[in-house]
JSON list of C-alpha atoms in Angstrom, two decimals:
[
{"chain": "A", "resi": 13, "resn": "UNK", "atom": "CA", "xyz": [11.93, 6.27, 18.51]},
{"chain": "A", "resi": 14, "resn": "UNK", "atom": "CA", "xyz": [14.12, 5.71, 15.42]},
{"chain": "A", "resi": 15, "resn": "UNK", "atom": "CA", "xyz": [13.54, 4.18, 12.10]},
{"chain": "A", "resi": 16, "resn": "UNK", "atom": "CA", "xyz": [15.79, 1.24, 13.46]},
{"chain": "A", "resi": 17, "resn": "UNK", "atom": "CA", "xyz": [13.48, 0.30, 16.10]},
{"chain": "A", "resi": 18, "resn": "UNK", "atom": "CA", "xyz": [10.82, 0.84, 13.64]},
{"chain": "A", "resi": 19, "resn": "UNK", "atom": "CA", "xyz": [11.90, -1.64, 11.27]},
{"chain": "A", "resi": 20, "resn": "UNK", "atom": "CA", "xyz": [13.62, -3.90, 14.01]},
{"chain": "A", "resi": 21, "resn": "UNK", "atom": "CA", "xyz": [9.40, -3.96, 15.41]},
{"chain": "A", "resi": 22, "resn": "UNK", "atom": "CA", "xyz": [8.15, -4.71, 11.54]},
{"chain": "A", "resi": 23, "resn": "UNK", "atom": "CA", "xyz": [10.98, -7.31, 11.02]},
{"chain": "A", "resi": 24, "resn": "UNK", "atom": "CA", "xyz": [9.70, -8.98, 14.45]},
{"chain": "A", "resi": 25, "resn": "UNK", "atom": "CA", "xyz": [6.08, -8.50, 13.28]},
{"chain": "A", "resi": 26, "resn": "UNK", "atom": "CA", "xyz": [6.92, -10.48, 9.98]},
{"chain": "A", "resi": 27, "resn": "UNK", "atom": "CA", "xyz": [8.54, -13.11, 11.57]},
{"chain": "A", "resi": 28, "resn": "UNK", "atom": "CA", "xyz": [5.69, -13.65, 14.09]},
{"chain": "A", "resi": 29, "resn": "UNK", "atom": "CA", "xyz": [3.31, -13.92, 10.96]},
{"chain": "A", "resi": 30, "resn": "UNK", "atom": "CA", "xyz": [5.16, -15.70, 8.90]},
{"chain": "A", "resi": 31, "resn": "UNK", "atom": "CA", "xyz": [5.56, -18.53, 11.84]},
{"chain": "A", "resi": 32, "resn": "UNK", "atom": "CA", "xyz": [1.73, -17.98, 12.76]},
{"chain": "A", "resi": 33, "resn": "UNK", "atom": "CA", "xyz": [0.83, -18.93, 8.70]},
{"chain": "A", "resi": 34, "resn": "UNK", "atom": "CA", "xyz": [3.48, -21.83, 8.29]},
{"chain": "A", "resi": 35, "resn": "UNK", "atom": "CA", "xyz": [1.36, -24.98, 9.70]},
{"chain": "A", "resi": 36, "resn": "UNK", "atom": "CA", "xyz": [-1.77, -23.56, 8.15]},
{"chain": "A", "resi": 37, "resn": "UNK", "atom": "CA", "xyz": [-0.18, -23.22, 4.73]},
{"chain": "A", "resi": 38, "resn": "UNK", "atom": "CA", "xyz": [2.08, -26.00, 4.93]},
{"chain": "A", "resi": 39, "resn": "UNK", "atom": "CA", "xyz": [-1.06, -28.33, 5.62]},
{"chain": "A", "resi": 40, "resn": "UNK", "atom": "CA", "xyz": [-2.63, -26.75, 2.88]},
{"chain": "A", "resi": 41, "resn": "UNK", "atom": "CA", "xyz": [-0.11, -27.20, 0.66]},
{"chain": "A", "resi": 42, "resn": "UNK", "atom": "CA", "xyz": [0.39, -31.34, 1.32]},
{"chain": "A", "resi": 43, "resn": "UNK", "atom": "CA", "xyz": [-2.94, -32.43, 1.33]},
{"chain": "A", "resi": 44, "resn": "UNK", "atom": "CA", "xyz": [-3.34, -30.31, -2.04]},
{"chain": "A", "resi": 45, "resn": "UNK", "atom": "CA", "xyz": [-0.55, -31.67, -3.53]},
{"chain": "A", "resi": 46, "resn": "UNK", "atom": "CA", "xyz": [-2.01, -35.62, -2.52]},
{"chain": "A", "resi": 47, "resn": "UNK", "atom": "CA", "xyz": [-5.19, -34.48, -3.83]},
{"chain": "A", "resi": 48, "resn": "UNK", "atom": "CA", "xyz": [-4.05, -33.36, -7.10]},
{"chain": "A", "resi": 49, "resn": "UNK", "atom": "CA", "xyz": [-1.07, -36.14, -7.35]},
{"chain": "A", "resi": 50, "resn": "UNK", "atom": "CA", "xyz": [-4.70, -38.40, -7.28]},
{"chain": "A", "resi": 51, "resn": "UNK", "atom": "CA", "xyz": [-6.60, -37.16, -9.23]},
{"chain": "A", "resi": 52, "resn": "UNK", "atom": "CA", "xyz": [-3.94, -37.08, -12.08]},
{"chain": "A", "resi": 53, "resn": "UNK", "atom": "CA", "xyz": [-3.79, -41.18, -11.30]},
{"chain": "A", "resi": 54, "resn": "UNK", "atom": "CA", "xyz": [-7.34, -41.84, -11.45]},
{"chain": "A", "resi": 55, "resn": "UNK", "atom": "CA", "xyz": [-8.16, -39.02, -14.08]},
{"chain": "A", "resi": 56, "resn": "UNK", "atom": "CA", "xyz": [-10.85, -38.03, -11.80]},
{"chain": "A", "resi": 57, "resn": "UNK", "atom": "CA", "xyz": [-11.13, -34.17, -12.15]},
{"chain": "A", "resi": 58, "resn": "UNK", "atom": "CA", "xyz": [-13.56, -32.66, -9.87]},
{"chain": "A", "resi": 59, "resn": "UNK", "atom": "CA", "xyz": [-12.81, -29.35, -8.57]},
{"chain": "A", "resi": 60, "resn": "UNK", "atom": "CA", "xyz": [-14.69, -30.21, -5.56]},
{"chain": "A", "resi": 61, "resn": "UNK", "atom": "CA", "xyz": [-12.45, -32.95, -4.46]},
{"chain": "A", "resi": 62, "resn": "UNK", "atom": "CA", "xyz": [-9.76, -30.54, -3.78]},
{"chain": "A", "resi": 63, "resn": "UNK", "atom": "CA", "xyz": [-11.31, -28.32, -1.93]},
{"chain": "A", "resi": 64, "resn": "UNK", "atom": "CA", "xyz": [-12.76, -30.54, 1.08]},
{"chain": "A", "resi": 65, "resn": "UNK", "atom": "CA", "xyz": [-9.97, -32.69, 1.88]},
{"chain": "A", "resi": 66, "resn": "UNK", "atom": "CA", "xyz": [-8.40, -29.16, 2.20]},
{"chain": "A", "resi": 67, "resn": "UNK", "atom": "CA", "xyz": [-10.36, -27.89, 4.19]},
{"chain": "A", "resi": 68, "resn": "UNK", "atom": "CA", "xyz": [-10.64, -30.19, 6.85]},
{"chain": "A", "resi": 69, "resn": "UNK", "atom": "CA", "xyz": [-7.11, -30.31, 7.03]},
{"chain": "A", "resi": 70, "resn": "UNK", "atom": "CA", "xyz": [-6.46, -27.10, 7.58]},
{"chain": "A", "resi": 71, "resn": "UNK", "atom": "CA", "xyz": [-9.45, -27.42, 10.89]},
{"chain": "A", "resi": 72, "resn": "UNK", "atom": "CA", "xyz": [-7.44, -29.92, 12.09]},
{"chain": "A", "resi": 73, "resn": "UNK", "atom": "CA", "xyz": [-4.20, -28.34, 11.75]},
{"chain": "A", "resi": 74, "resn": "UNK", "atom": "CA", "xyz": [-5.89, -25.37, 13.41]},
{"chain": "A", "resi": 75, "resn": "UNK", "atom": "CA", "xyz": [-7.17, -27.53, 16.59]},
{"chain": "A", "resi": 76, "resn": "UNK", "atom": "CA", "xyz": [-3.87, -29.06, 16.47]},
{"chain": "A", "resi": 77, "resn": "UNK", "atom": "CA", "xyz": [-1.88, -25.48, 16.46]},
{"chain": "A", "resi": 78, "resn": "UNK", "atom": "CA", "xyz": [-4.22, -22.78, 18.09]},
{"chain": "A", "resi": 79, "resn": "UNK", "atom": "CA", "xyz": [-2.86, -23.32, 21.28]},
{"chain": "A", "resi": 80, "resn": "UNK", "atom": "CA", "xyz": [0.10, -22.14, 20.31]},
{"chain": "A", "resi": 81, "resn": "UNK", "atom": "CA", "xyz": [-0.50, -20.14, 17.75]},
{"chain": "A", "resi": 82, "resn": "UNK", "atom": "CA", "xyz": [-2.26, -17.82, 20.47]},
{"chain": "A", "resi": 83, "resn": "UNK", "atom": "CA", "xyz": [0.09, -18.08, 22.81]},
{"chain": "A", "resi": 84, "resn": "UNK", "atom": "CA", "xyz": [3.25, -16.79, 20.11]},
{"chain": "A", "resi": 85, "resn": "UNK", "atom": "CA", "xyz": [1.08, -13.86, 19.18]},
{"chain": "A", "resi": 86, "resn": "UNK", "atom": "CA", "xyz": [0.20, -12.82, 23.02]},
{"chain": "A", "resi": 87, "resn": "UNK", "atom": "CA", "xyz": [3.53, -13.05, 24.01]},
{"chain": "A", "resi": 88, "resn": "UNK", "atom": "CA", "xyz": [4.67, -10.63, 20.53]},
{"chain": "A", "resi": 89, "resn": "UNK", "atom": "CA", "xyz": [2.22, -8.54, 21.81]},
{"chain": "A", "resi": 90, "resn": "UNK", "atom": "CA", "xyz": [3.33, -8.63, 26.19]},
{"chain": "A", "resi": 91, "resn": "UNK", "atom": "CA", "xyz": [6.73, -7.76, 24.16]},
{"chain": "A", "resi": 92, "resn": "UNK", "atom": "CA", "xyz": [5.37, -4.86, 22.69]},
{"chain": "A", "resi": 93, "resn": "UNK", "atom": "CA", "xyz": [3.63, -3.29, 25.46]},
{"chain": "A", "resi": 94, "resn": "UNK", "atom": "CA", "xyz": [6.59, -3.68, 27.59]},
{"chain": "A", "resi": 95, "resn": "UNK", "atom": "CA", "xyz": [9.00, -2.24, 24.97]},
{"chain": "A", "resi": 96, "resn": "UNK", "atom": "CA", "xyz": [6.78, 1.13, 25.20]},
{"chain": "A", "resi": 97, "resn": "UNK", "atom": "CA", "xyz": [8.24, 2.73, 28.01]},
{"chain": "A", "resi": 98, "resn": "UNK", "atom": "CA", "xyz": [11.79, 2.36, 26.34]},
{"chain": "A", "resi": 99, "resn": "UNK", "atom": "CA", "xyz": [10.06, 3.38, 23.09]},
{"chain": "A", "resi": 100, "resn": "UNK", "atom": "CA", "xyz": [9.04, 6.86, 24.30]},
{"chain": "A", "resi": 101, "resn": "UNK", "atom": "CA", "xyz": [11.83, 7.57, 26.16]},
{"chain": "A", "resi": 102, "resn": "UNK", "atom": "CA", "xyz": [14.58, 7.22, 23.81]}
]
């Protein structure tokens, strides 16, 4: 095993979390950025009221995504055990 299939694994690993955070971040992100764009129109600040709105959001967005989050990280990892043999050998 070289340092090219070393990095081409950590480049792959990356990617996989990167795509694994996006709809949990992204979520977070909107529904902070609605929060706060309201409570700089009503004046209302209460650091509480940013917090909960997130929070549920990001539940649903994980109900909405588990499945497939799971599913992208099993098959990163079927790819890895299968790449083994090749790994060891070369």
């Amino acid at each position: 095993m070289n340092s090219a299939e070393v990095l081409n694994i950590a480049v792959q690993a990356l990617w996989v979390a990167a795509k694994l955070c996006a709809p949990i971040l992204l979520t977070a992100l909107v529904v902070g950025f609605a929060v706060s764009l309201l409570q700089s129109i009503t004046q209302i600040q209460e650091a509480t009221l940013s917090f909960v709105p997130k929070a549920v959001a990001v539940m649903i967005a994980l109900v909405i995504c588990g499945h497939w989050m799971i599913t992208e990280i099993v098959t990163f990892t079927h790819q890895l055990f299968d790449k083994i043999p090749a790994l060891l050998a070369g």
